[in-house]
Amino acid sequence: MEASKVIRKVHMDCPLCDKKHDVEERKRLASITIKGDKVSYEEHFFYCINADEEEREFETGAMANENLLNARNAYRVLHGLLTSEEIVGIRKSYGLSQVDLARLLGWGEATISRYESKAIQDEAYDTMLRMIKDNPLVALELLKKNADKFSETKRRLVRSKIVGKLDSYGKEYLTRQALEAEYAKFDAATDFNGFTLLNIDKIEAMISYIAESVSNLFKVKLMKMLWYGDALSFKRRGIAMTGMVYRHEPMGALPVGHYRLMNLENLNIREEESNNYDLMLHIYPSKGMDYAVLTDEDRSILDDVIKKFKDYKAKDIIEYMHGETAYTKTKAGEMIPFGLAKDIREF
């Protein structure tokens, strides 16, 4: 069985030894078969040192539900479906309740609640959710179609929230379209994208999340930290985080479409002069960024990357990456396969 890691100690009434004491909360990588597919996920449980050796583990009802949700999200990722956190993020981006979003889509009132907590959506439902995520105009059309499901007052409120989202939609949408066009030939899960399709929401959240902790975050350093985030994710979970494809360049790994990436409207990027009077792109945290798209495991991986490279200068992280197997075993201009990421140095 996978080795476990202690997260914290909780003082509680232990159901195994019938005593009140400090019980360890632990986590480990577990596996389960869902709909015929074996998936790996992060499992949490409590561990009592006082109980018999074969009966030291237990979980609460809430913990069991969270473990099952993690397993189902792993299945969703495997099949390219939105995770429960991503569905929550879509709903919150419109400022809607679970019932309001379900009515907007013409679904049963409990459908969104189920998808956010336990049920796995099929591809048709997933497609509809992605459509409103990517294009508020689709949400506006759906509101017209399903207007009879709302009271007049509620319909006006929902419409105002959709229109509000449209205000910030234009430039971001066009930039996303351009970036997605760069990845048109990477529309299948392969070793070059870490068996993950491009996820711009997650890329934006990752960049802002890194910028929250790294004050000297300029483009060159960011590109390397993104690669390390994806590479470490692949090493630990067998899948990358973003779906980006990276090329071997003189300054290390550089994602396809990096110029388009820096133009995303949801990013907080400013041109600033360096000491040599060169203009450099300085990345700051994005105000109001929705981090729901990042799972706890995603954040743990990013935290490790931040801890390691936070104080590195650009030239230092470039030099460090030049020593990675993924760099030494590829040539200039070549795509870097994530299979080589399993050999990255320890964090």
PDB file of C-alpha atoms in Angstrom, residues 54-298:
ATOM      1  CA  GLU A  54      -4.573  -4.224  11.653  1.00  0.00           C
ATOM      2  CA  GLU A  55      -7.318  -1.791  12.700  1.00  0.00           C
ATOM      3  CA  ARG A  56      -5.660   1.576  13.129  1.00  0.00           C
ATOM      4  CA  GLU A  57      -7.300   3.457  10.242  1.00  0.00           C
ATOM      5  CA  PHE A  58     -10.727   5.104  10.129  1.00  0.00           C
ATOM      6  CA  GLU A  59     -12.490   7.957   8.366  1.00  0.00           C
ATOM      7  CA  THR A  60     -15.411  10.230   9.179  1.00  0.00           C
ATOM      8  CA  GLY A  61     -18.443  10.483   6.932  1.00  0.00           C
ATOM      9  CA  ALA A  62     -17.303  13.877   5.638  1.00  0.00           C
ATOM     10  CA  MET A  63     -13.830  12.496   4.953  1.00  0.00           C
ATOM     11  CA  ALA A  64     -15.273   9.511   3.073  1.00  0.00           C
ATOM     12  CA  ASN A  65     -17.343  11.855   0.901  1.00  0.00           C
ATOM     13  CA  GLU A  66     -14.288  14.003   0.165  1.00  0.00           C
ATOM     14  CA  ASN A  67     -12.220  10.938  -0.760  1.00  0.00           C
ATOM     15  CA  LEU A  68     -14.923   9.728  -3.108  1.00  0.00           C
ATOM     16  CA  LEU A  69     -15.149  13.182  -4.683  1.00  0.00           C
ATOM     17  CA  ASN A  70     -11.357  13.172  -5.222  1.00  0.00           C
ATOM     18  CA  ALA A  71     -11.629   9.770  -6.905  1.00  0.00           C
ATOM     19  CA  ARG A  72     -14.444  10.922  -9.166  1.00  0.00           C
ATOM     20  CA  ASN A  73     -12.523  14.053 -10.076  1.00  0.00           C
ATOM     21  CA  ALA A  74      -9.548  11.880 -11.018  1.00  0.00           C
ATOM     22  CA  TYR A  75     -11.877   9.955 -13.337  1.00  0.00           C
ATOM     23  CA  ARG A  76     -13.117  13.242 -14.806  1.00  0.00           C
ATOM     24  CA  VAL A  77      -9.561  14.415 -15.470  1.00  0.00           C
ATOM     25  CA  LEU A  78      -8.751  11.090 -17.124  1.00  0.00           C
ATOM     26  CA  HIS A  79     -11.703  11.519 -19.498  1.00  0.00           C
ATOM     27  CA  GLY A  80     -11.302  15.251 -20.102  1.00  0.00           C
ATOM     28  CA  LEU A  81     -14.405  16.232 -18.111  1.00  0.00           C
ATOM     29  CA  LEU A  82     -14.782  19.278 -15.884  1.00  0.00           C
ATOM     30  CA  THR A  83     -13.994  18.549 -12.230  1.00  0.00           C
ATOM     31  CA  SER A  84     -16.436  19.420  -9.467  1.00  0.00           C
ATOM     32  CA  GLU A  85     -14.238  22.407  -8.526  1.00  0.00           C
ATOM     33  CA  GLU A  86     -14.324  23.667 -12.109  1.00  0.00           C
ATOM     34  CA  ILE A  87     -18.121  23.404 -12.190  1.00  0.00           C
ATOM     35  CA  VAL A  88     -18.288  25.394  -8.955  1.00  0.00           C
ATOM     36  CA  GLY A  89     -15.972  27.958 -10.556  1.00  0.00           C
ATOM     37  CA  ILE A  90     -18.232  28.348 -13.608  1.00  0.00           C
ATOM     38  CA  ARG A  91     -21.281  28.891 -11.421  1.00  0.00           C
ATOM     39  CA  LYS A  92     -19.516  31.387  -9.165  1.00  0.00           C
ATOM     40  CA  SER A  93     -18.158  33.304 -12.151  1.00  0.00           C
ATOM     41  CA  TYR A  94     -21.790  34.106 -12.999  1.00  0.00           C
ATOM     42  CA  GLY A  95     -22.749  34.672  -9.361  1.00  0.00           C
ATOM     43  CA  LEU A  96     -25.510  32.061  -9.565  1.00  0.00           C
ATOM     44  CA  SER A  97     -26.891  29.544  -7.091  1.00  0.00           C
ATOM     45  CA  GLN A  98     -26.904  25.849  -7.955  1.00  0.00           C
ATOM     46  CA  VAL A  99     -30.646  25.978  -8.674  1.00  0.00           C
ATOM     47  CA  ASP A 100     -30.355  29.114 -10.838  1.00  0.00           C
ATOM     48  CA  LEU A 101     -27.607  27.598 -12.986  1.00  0.00           C
ATOM     49  CA  ALA A 102     -29.568  24.359 -13.397  1.00  0.00           C
ATOM     50  CA  ARG A 103     -32.654  26.317 -14.493  1.00  0.00           C
ATOM     51  CA  LEU A 104     -30.576  28.448 -16.864  1.00  0.00           C
ATOM     52  CA  LEU A 105     -29.350  25.267 -18.567  1.00  0.00           C
ATOM     53  CA  GLY A 106     -32.829  23.741 -18.615  1.00  0.00           C
ATOM     54  CA  TRP A 107     -31.837  20.914 -16.272  1.00  0.00           C
ATOM     55  CA  GLY A 108     -33.431  19.498 -13.148  1.00  0.00           C
ATOM     56  CA  GLU A 109     -32.962  21.755 -10.121  1.00  0.00           C
ATOM     57  CA  ALA A 110     -30.747  19.283  -8.256  1.00  0.00           C
ATOM     58  CA  THR A 111     -28.453  18.515 -11.212  1.00  0.00           C
ATOM     59  CA  ILE A 112     -25.721  21.096 -10.494  1.00  0.00           C
ATOM     60  CA  SER A 113     -25.755  20.182  -6.808  1.00  0.00           C
ATOM     61  CA  ARG A 114     -25.091  16.539  -7.726  1.00  0.00           C
ATOM     62  CA  TYR A 115     -22.304  17.420 -10.151  1.00  0.00           C
ATOM     63  CA  GLU A 116     -20.582  19.602  -7.560  1.00  0.00           C
ATOM     64  CA  SER A 117     -20.739  16.929  -4.879  1.00  0.00           C
ATOM     65  CA  LYS A 118     -20.915  13.387  -6.240  1.00  0.00           C
ATOM     66  CA  ALA A 119     -22.328  12.567  -9.696  1.00  0.00           C
ATOM     67  CA  ILE A 120     -20.131  12.485 -12.826  1.00  0.00           C
ATOM     68  CA  GLN A 121     -21.651  14.383 -15.758  1.00  0.00           C
ATOM     69  CA  ASP A 122     -21.835  12.809 -19.196  1.00  0.00           C
ATOM     70  CA  GLU A 123     -20.165  14.431 -22.215  1.00  0.00           C
ATOM     71  CA  ALA A 124     -23.319  16.219 -23.430  1.00  0.00           C
ATOM     72  CA  TYR A 125     -23.800  17.980 -20.090  1.00  0.00           C
ATOM     73  CA  ASP A 126     -20.080  18.679 -19.870  1.00  0.00           C
ATOM     74  CA  THR A 127     -20.172  20.319 -23.291  1.00  0.00           C
ATOM     75  CA  MET A 128     -22.997  22.654 -22.257  1.00  0.00           C
ATOM     76  CA  LEU A 129     -21.112  23.703 -19.137  1.00  0.00           C
ATOM     77  CA  ARG A 130     -17.993  24.412 -21.173  1.00  0.00           C
ATOM     78  CA  MET A 131     -20.009  26.474 -23.645  1.00  0.00           C
ATOM     79  CA  ILE A 132     -21.260  28.895 -21.002  1.00  0.00           C
ATOM     80  CA  LYS A 133     -17.830  28.930 -19.343  1.00  0.00           C
ATOM     81  CA  ASP A 134     -16.201  30.059 -22.567  1.00  0.00           C
ATOM     82  CA  ASN A 135     -18.949  32.314 -23.925  1.00  0.00           C
ATOM     83  CA  PRO A 136     -21.430  34.376 -21.867  1.00  0.00           C
ATOM     84  CA  LEU A 137     -23.424  34.991 -25.061  1.00  0.00           C
ATOM     85  CA  VAL A 138     -24.428  31.332 -24.954  1.00  0.00           C
ATOM     86  CA  ALA A 139     -25.631  31.823 -21.366  1.00  0.00           C
ATOM     87  CA  LEU A 140     -27.683  34.816 -22.504  1.00  0.00           C
ATOM     88  CA  GLU A 141     -29.322  32.764 -25.253  1.00  0.00           C
ATOM     89  CA  LEU A 142     -30.098  29.982 -22.791  1.00  0.00           C
ATOM     90  CA  LEU A 143     -31.727  32.483 -20.456  1.00  0.00           C
ATOM     91  CA  LYS A 144     -34.036  33.555 -23.270  1.00  0.00           C
ATOM     92  CA  LYS A 145     -34.834  29.929 -24.052  1.00  0.00           C
ATOM     93  CA  ASN A 146     -35.533  28.991 -20.424  1.00  0.00           C
ATOM     94  CA  ALA A 147     -37.023  32.301 -19.257  1.00  0.00           C
ATOM     95  CA  ASP A 148     -40.223  30.547 -18.120  1.00  0.00           C
ATOM     96  CA  LYS A 149     -38.240  28.752 -15.392  1.00  0.00           C
ATOM     97  CA  PHE A 150     -37.647  32.058 -13.564  1.00  0.00           C
ATOM     98  CA  SER A 151     -39.841  34.672 -11.984  1.00  0.00           C
ATOM     99  CA  GLU A 152     -39.598  38.072 -13.663  1.00  0.00           C
ATOM    100  CA  THR A 153     -37.546  39.458 -10.791  1.00  0.00           C
ATOM    101  CA  LYS A 154     -35.158  36.492 -10.747  1.00  0.00           C
ATOM    102  CA  ARG A 155     -34.832  36.530 -14.541  1.00  0.00           C
ATOM    103  CA  ARG A 156     -33.762  40.187 -14.485  1.00  0.00           C
ATOM    104  CA  LEU A 157     -31.241  39.456 -11.738  1.00  0.00           C
ATOM    105  CA  VAL A 158     -29.719  36.505 -13.615  1.00  0.00           C
ATOM    106  CA  ARG A 159     -29.605  38.548 -16.824  1.00  0.00           C
ATOM    107  CA  SER A 160     -27.768  41.388 -15.073  1.00  0.00           C
ATOM    108  CA  LYS A 161     -25.126  38.933 -13.825  1.00  0.00           C
ATOM    109  CA  ILE A 162     -24.615  37.508 -17.319  1.00  0.00           C
ATOM    110  CA  VAL A 163     -24.376  40.995 -18.849  1.00  0.00           C
ATOM    111  CA  GLY A 164     -21.875  41.945 -16.150  1.00  0.00           C
ATOM    112  CA  LYS A 165     -19.696  39.024 -17.192  1.00  0.00           C
ATOM    113  CA  LEU A 166     -19.984  40.100 -20.844  1.00  0.00           C
ATOM    114  CA  ASP A 167     -18.323  43.429 -19.986  1.00  0.00           C
ATOM    115  CA  SER A 168     -14.990  41.704 -19.337  1.00  0.00           C
ATOM    116  CA  TYR A 169     -15.504  39.007 -21.935  1.00  0.00           C
ATOM    117  CA  GLY A 170     -14.445  40.509 -25.269  1.00  0.00           C
ATOM    118  CA  LYS A 171     -10.649  40.867 -25.178  1.00  0.00           C
ATOM    119  CA  GLU A 172     -10.161  37.798 -22.979  1.00  0.00           C
ATOM    120  CA  TYR A 173     -12.273  35.694 -25.335  1.00  0.00           C
ATOM    121  CA  LEU A 174     -10.313  36.776 -28.428  1.00  0.00           C
ATOM    122  CA  THR A 175      -6.974  36.116 -26.741  1.00  0.00           C
ATOM    123  CA  ARG A 176      -8.154  32.709 -25.573  1.00  0.00           C
ATOM    124  CA  GLN A 177      -9.277  31.872 -29.099  1.00  0.00           C
ATOM    125  CA  ALA A 178      -5.842  32.792 -30.438  1.00  0.00           C
ATOM    126  CA  LEU A 179      -4.081  30.673 -27.801  1.00  0.00           C
ATOM    127  CA  GLU A 180      -6.409  27.746 -28.422  1.00  0.00           C
ATOM    128  CA  ALA A 181      -5.649  28.009 -32.151  1.00  0.00           C
ATOM    129  CA  GLU A 182      -1.947  27.518 -31.334  1.00  0.00           C
ATOM    130  CA  TYR A 183      -2.933  24.240 -29.653  1.00  0.00           C
ATOM    131  CA  ALA A 184      -5.267  22.995 -32.384  1.00  0.00           C
ATOM    132  CA  LYS A 185      -2.792  20.263 -33.334  1.00  0.00           C
ATOM    133  CA  PHE A 186      -2.491  19.167 -29.698  1.00  0.00           C
ATOM    134  CA  ASP A 187      -6.172  18.233 -29.334  1.00  0.00           C
ATOM    135  CA  ALA A 188      -5.409  14.710 -28.133  1.00  0.00           C
ATOM    136  CA  ALA A 189      -3.909  13.660 -24.793  1.00  0.00           C
ATOM    137  CA  THR A 190      -0.282  12.670 -25.484  1.00  0.00           C
ATOM    138  CA  ASP A 191       3.099  12.593 -23.790  1.00  0.00           C
ATOM    139  CA  PHE A 192       3.794  16.100 -25.126  1.00  0.00           C
ATOM    140  CA  ASN A 193       0.931  17.741 -23.201  1.00  0.00           C
ATOM    141  CA  GLY A 194       1.210  15.429 -20.202  1.00  0.00           C
ATOM    142  CA  PHE A 195      -2.003  13.611 -21.192  1.00  0.00           C
ATOM    143  CA  THR A 196      -3.954  16.771 -20.332  1.00  0.00           C
ATOM    144  CA  LEU A 197      -5.813  19.073 -22.715  1.00  0.00           C
ATOM    145  CA  LEU A 198      -5.199  22.817 -22.609  1.00  0.00           C
ATOM    146  CA  ASN A 199      -6.901  24.436 -19.599  1.00  0.00           C
ATOM    147  CA  ILE A 200      -6.619  28.235 -19.780  1.00  0.00           C
ATOM    148  CA  ASP A 201      -8.605  28.792 -16.581  1.00  0.00           C
ATOM    149  CA  LYS A 202      -6.086  26.704 -14.680  1.00  0.00           C
ATOM    150  CA  ILE A 203      -3.131  28.438 -16.342  1.00  0.00           C
ATOM    151  CA  GLU A 204      -4.436  31.856 -15.288  1.00  0.00           C
ATOM    152  CA  ALA A 205      -5.087  30.659 -11.749  1.00  0.00           C
ATOM    153  CA  MET A 206      -1.633  29.045 -11.528  1.00  0.00           C
ATOM    154  CA  ILE A 207       0.116  32.222 -12.674  1.00  0.00           C
ATOM    155  CA  SER A 208      -1.753  34.424 -10.206  1.00  0.00           C
ATOM    156  CA  TYR A 209      -1.237  31.846  -7.422  1.00  0.00           C
ATOM    157  CA  ILE A 210       2.516  31.842  -8.027  1.00  0.00           C
ATOM    158  CA  ALA A 211       2.573  35.642  -8.163  1.00  0.00           C
ATOM    159  CA  GLU A 212       0.888  35.768  -4.742  1.00  0.00           C
ATOM    160  CA  SER A 213       4.095  34.361  -3.227  1.00  0.00           C
ATOM    161  CA  VAL A 214       6.839  35.415  -5.661  1.00  0.00           C
ATOM    162  CA  SER A 215       7.448  39.160  -5.832  1.00  0.00           C
ATOM    163  CA  ASN A 216      10.222  39.065  -8.448  1.00  0.00           C
ATOM    164  CA  LEU A 217       8.157  37.149 -11.002  1.00  0.00           C
ATOM    165  CA  PHE A 218       9.113  38.079 -14.538  1.00  0.00           C
ATOM    166  CA  LYS A 219       8.297  36.209 -17.736  1.00  0.00           C
ATOM    167  CA  VAL A 220      11.440  34.073 -18.031  1.00  0.00           C
ATOM    168  CA  LYS A 221      11.232  32.841 -14.440  1.00  0.00           C
ATOM    169  CA  LEU A 222       7.471  32.267 -14.732  1.00  0.00           C
ATOM    170  CA  MET A 223       7.849  30.067 -17.820  1.00  0.00           C
ATOM    171  CA  LYS A 224      10.266  27.782 -15.962  1.00  0.00           C
ATOM    172  CA  MET A 225       8.057  27.633 -12.876  1.00  0.00           C
ATOM    173  CA  LEU A 226       5.082  26.671 -15.054  1.00  0.00           C
ATOM    174  CA  TRP A 227       7.105  23.835 -16.563  1.00  0.00           C
ATOM    175  CA  TYR A 228       8.190  22.644 -13.138  1.00  0.00           C
ATOM    176  CA  GLY A 229       4.567  22.766 -11.963  1.00  0.00           C
ATOM    177  CA  ASP A 230       3.487  20.610 -14.886  1.00  0.00           C
ATOM    178  CA  ALA A 231       6.522  18.332 -14.619  1.00  0.00           C
ATOM    179  CA  LEU A 232       6.125  17.761 -10.877  1.00  0.00           C
ATOM    180  CA  SER A 233       2.411  17.092 -11.389  1.00  0.00           C
ATOM    181  CA  PHE A 234       3.284  14.508 -14.043  1.00  0.00           C
ATOM    182  CA  LYS A 235       5.898  12.883 -11.835  1.00  0.00           C
ATOM    183  CA  ARG A 236       3.483  12.546  -8.904  1.00  0.00           C
ATOM    184  CA  ARG A 237       0.182  11.905 -10.688  1.00  0.00           C
ATOM    185  CA  GLY A 238       0.954  10.784 -14.229  1.00  0.00           C
ATOM    186  CA  ILE A 239      -0.726  13.878 -15.729  1.00  0.00           C
ATOM    187  CA  ALA A 240       0.361  17.477 -16.236  1.00  0.00           C
ATOM    188  CA  MET A 241      -1.602  20.371 -14.769  1.00  0.00           C
ATOM    189  CA  THR A 242      -2.144  22.800 -17.668  1.00  0.00           C
ATOM    190  CA  GLY A 243      -2.086  20.873 -20.944  1.00  0.00           C
ATOM    191  CA  MET A 244       0.634  23.179 -22.272  1.00  0.00           C
ATOM    192  CA  VAL A 245       3.318  21.829 -24.596  1.00  0.00           C
ATOM    193  CA  TYR A 246       6.903  22.961 -23.984  1.00  0.00           C
ATOM    194  CA  ARG A 247       9.799  23.411 -26.409  1.00  0.00           C
ATOM    195  CA  HIS A 248      13.524  23.107 -25.744  1.00  0.00           C
ATOM    196  CA  GLU A 249      14.797  26.685 -26.061  1.00  0.00           C
ATOM    197  CA  PRO A 250      18.151  28.286 -25.112  1.00  0.00           C
ATOM    198  CA  MET A 251      16.657  29.663 -21.902  1.00  0.00           C
ATOM    199  CA  GLY A 252      15.006  26.368 -20.954  1.00  0.00           C
ATOM    200  CA  ALA A 253      11.477  25.079 -21.454  1.00  0.00           C
ATOM    201  CA  LEU A 254       9.124  27.537 -23.141  1.00  0.00           C
ATOM    202  CA  PRO A 255       5.421  26.791 -23.730  1.00  0.00           C
ATOM    203  CA  VAL A 256       3.891  26.903 -27.179  1.00  0.00           C
ATOM    204  CA  GLY A 257       1.969  30.185 -27.525  1.00  0.00           C
ATOM    205  CA  HIS A 258       3.828  31.983 -24.738  1.00  0.00           C
ATOM    206  CA  TYR A 259       3.335  35.383 -26.433  1.00  0.00           C
ATOM    207  CA  ARG A 260      -0.444  34.833 -26.560  1.00  0.00           C
ATOM    208  CA  LEU A 261      -0.326  33.617 -22.982  1.00  0.00           C
ATOM    209  CA  MET A 262       1.087  36.906 -21.761  1.00  0.00           C
ATOM    210  CA  ASN A 263      -1.803  38.792 -23.418  1.00  0.00           C
ATOM    211  CA  LEU A 264      -4.592  37.090 -21.452  1.00  0.00           C
ATOM    212  CA  GLU A 265      -6.780  39.829 -19.995  1.00  0.00           C
ATOM    213  CA  ASN A 266      -7.313  38.045 -16.680  1.00  0.00           C
ATOM    214  CA  LEU A 267      -3.586  38.229 -15.914  1.00  0.00           C
ATOM    215  CA  ASN A 268      -2.062  41.225 -14.112  1.00  0.00           C
ATOM    216  CA  ILE A 269       1.073  41.942 -16.145  1.00  0.00           C
ATOM    217  CA  ARG A 270       2.915  45.254 -16.326  1.00  0.00           C
ATOM    218  CA  GLU A 271       5.792  46.397 -18.481  1.00  0.00           C
ATOM    219  CA  GLU A 272       8.577  47.724 -16.247  1.00  0.00           C
ATOM    220  CA  GLU A 273      12.087  48.982 -16.900  1.00  0.00           C
ATOM    221  CA  SER A 274      14.993  46.912 -15.643  1.00  0.00           C
ATOM    222  CA  ASN A 275      18.229  48.373 -14.286  1.00  0.00           C
ATOM    223  CA  ASN A 276      19.509  48.258 -17.873  1.00  0.00           C
ATOM    224  CA  TYR A 277      16.435  50.210 -19.059  1.00  0.00           C
ATOM    225  CA  ASP A 278      15.099  47.154 -20.866  1.00  0.00           C
ATOM    226  CA  LEU A 279      11.332  46.634 -20.735  1.00  0.00           C
ATOM    227  CA  MET A 280      10.409  43.479 -18.826  1.00  0.00           C
ATOM    228  CA  LEU A 281       7.049  41.835 -18.134  1.00  0.00           C
ATOM    229  CA  HIS A 282       6.409  41.771 -14.372  1.00  0.00           C
ATOM    230  CA  ILE A 283       3.613  39.409 -13.283  1.00  0.00           C
ATOM    231  CA  TYR A 284       1.459  40.341 -10.270  1.00  0.00           C
ATOM    232  CA  PRO A 285      -1.485  38.548  -8.603  1.00  0.00           C
ATOM    233  CA  SER A 286      -4.817  39.094 -10.379  1.00  0.00           C
ATOM    234  CA  LYS A 287      -7.437  40.807  -8.240  1.00  0.00           C
ATOM    235  CA  GLY A 288     -10.522  38.633  -7.832  1.00  0.00           C
ATOM    236  CA  MET A 289      -8.909  35.560  -9.437  1.00  0.00           C
ATOM    237  CA  ASP A 290     -11.019  32.442  -8.823  1.00  0.00           C
ATOM    238  CA  TYR A 291      -8.700  29.750  -7.471  1.00  0.00           C
ATOM    239  CA  ALA A 292     -11.461  27.118  -7.277  1.00  0.00           C
ATOM    240  CA  VAL A 293     -10.080  25.557 -10.458  1.00  0.00           C
ATOM    241  CA  LEU A 294      -6.962  24.526  -8.490  1.00  0.00           C
ATOM    242  CA  THR A 295      -7.427  21.378  -6.433  1.00  0.00           C
ATOM    243  CA  ASP A 296      -5.745  20.906  -3.059  1.00  0.00           C
ATOM    244  CA  GLU A 297      -3.245  18.627  -4.756  1.00  0.00           C
ATOM    245  CA  ASP A 298      -2.569  21.251  -7.458  1.00  0.00           C
TER     246      ASP A 298
END
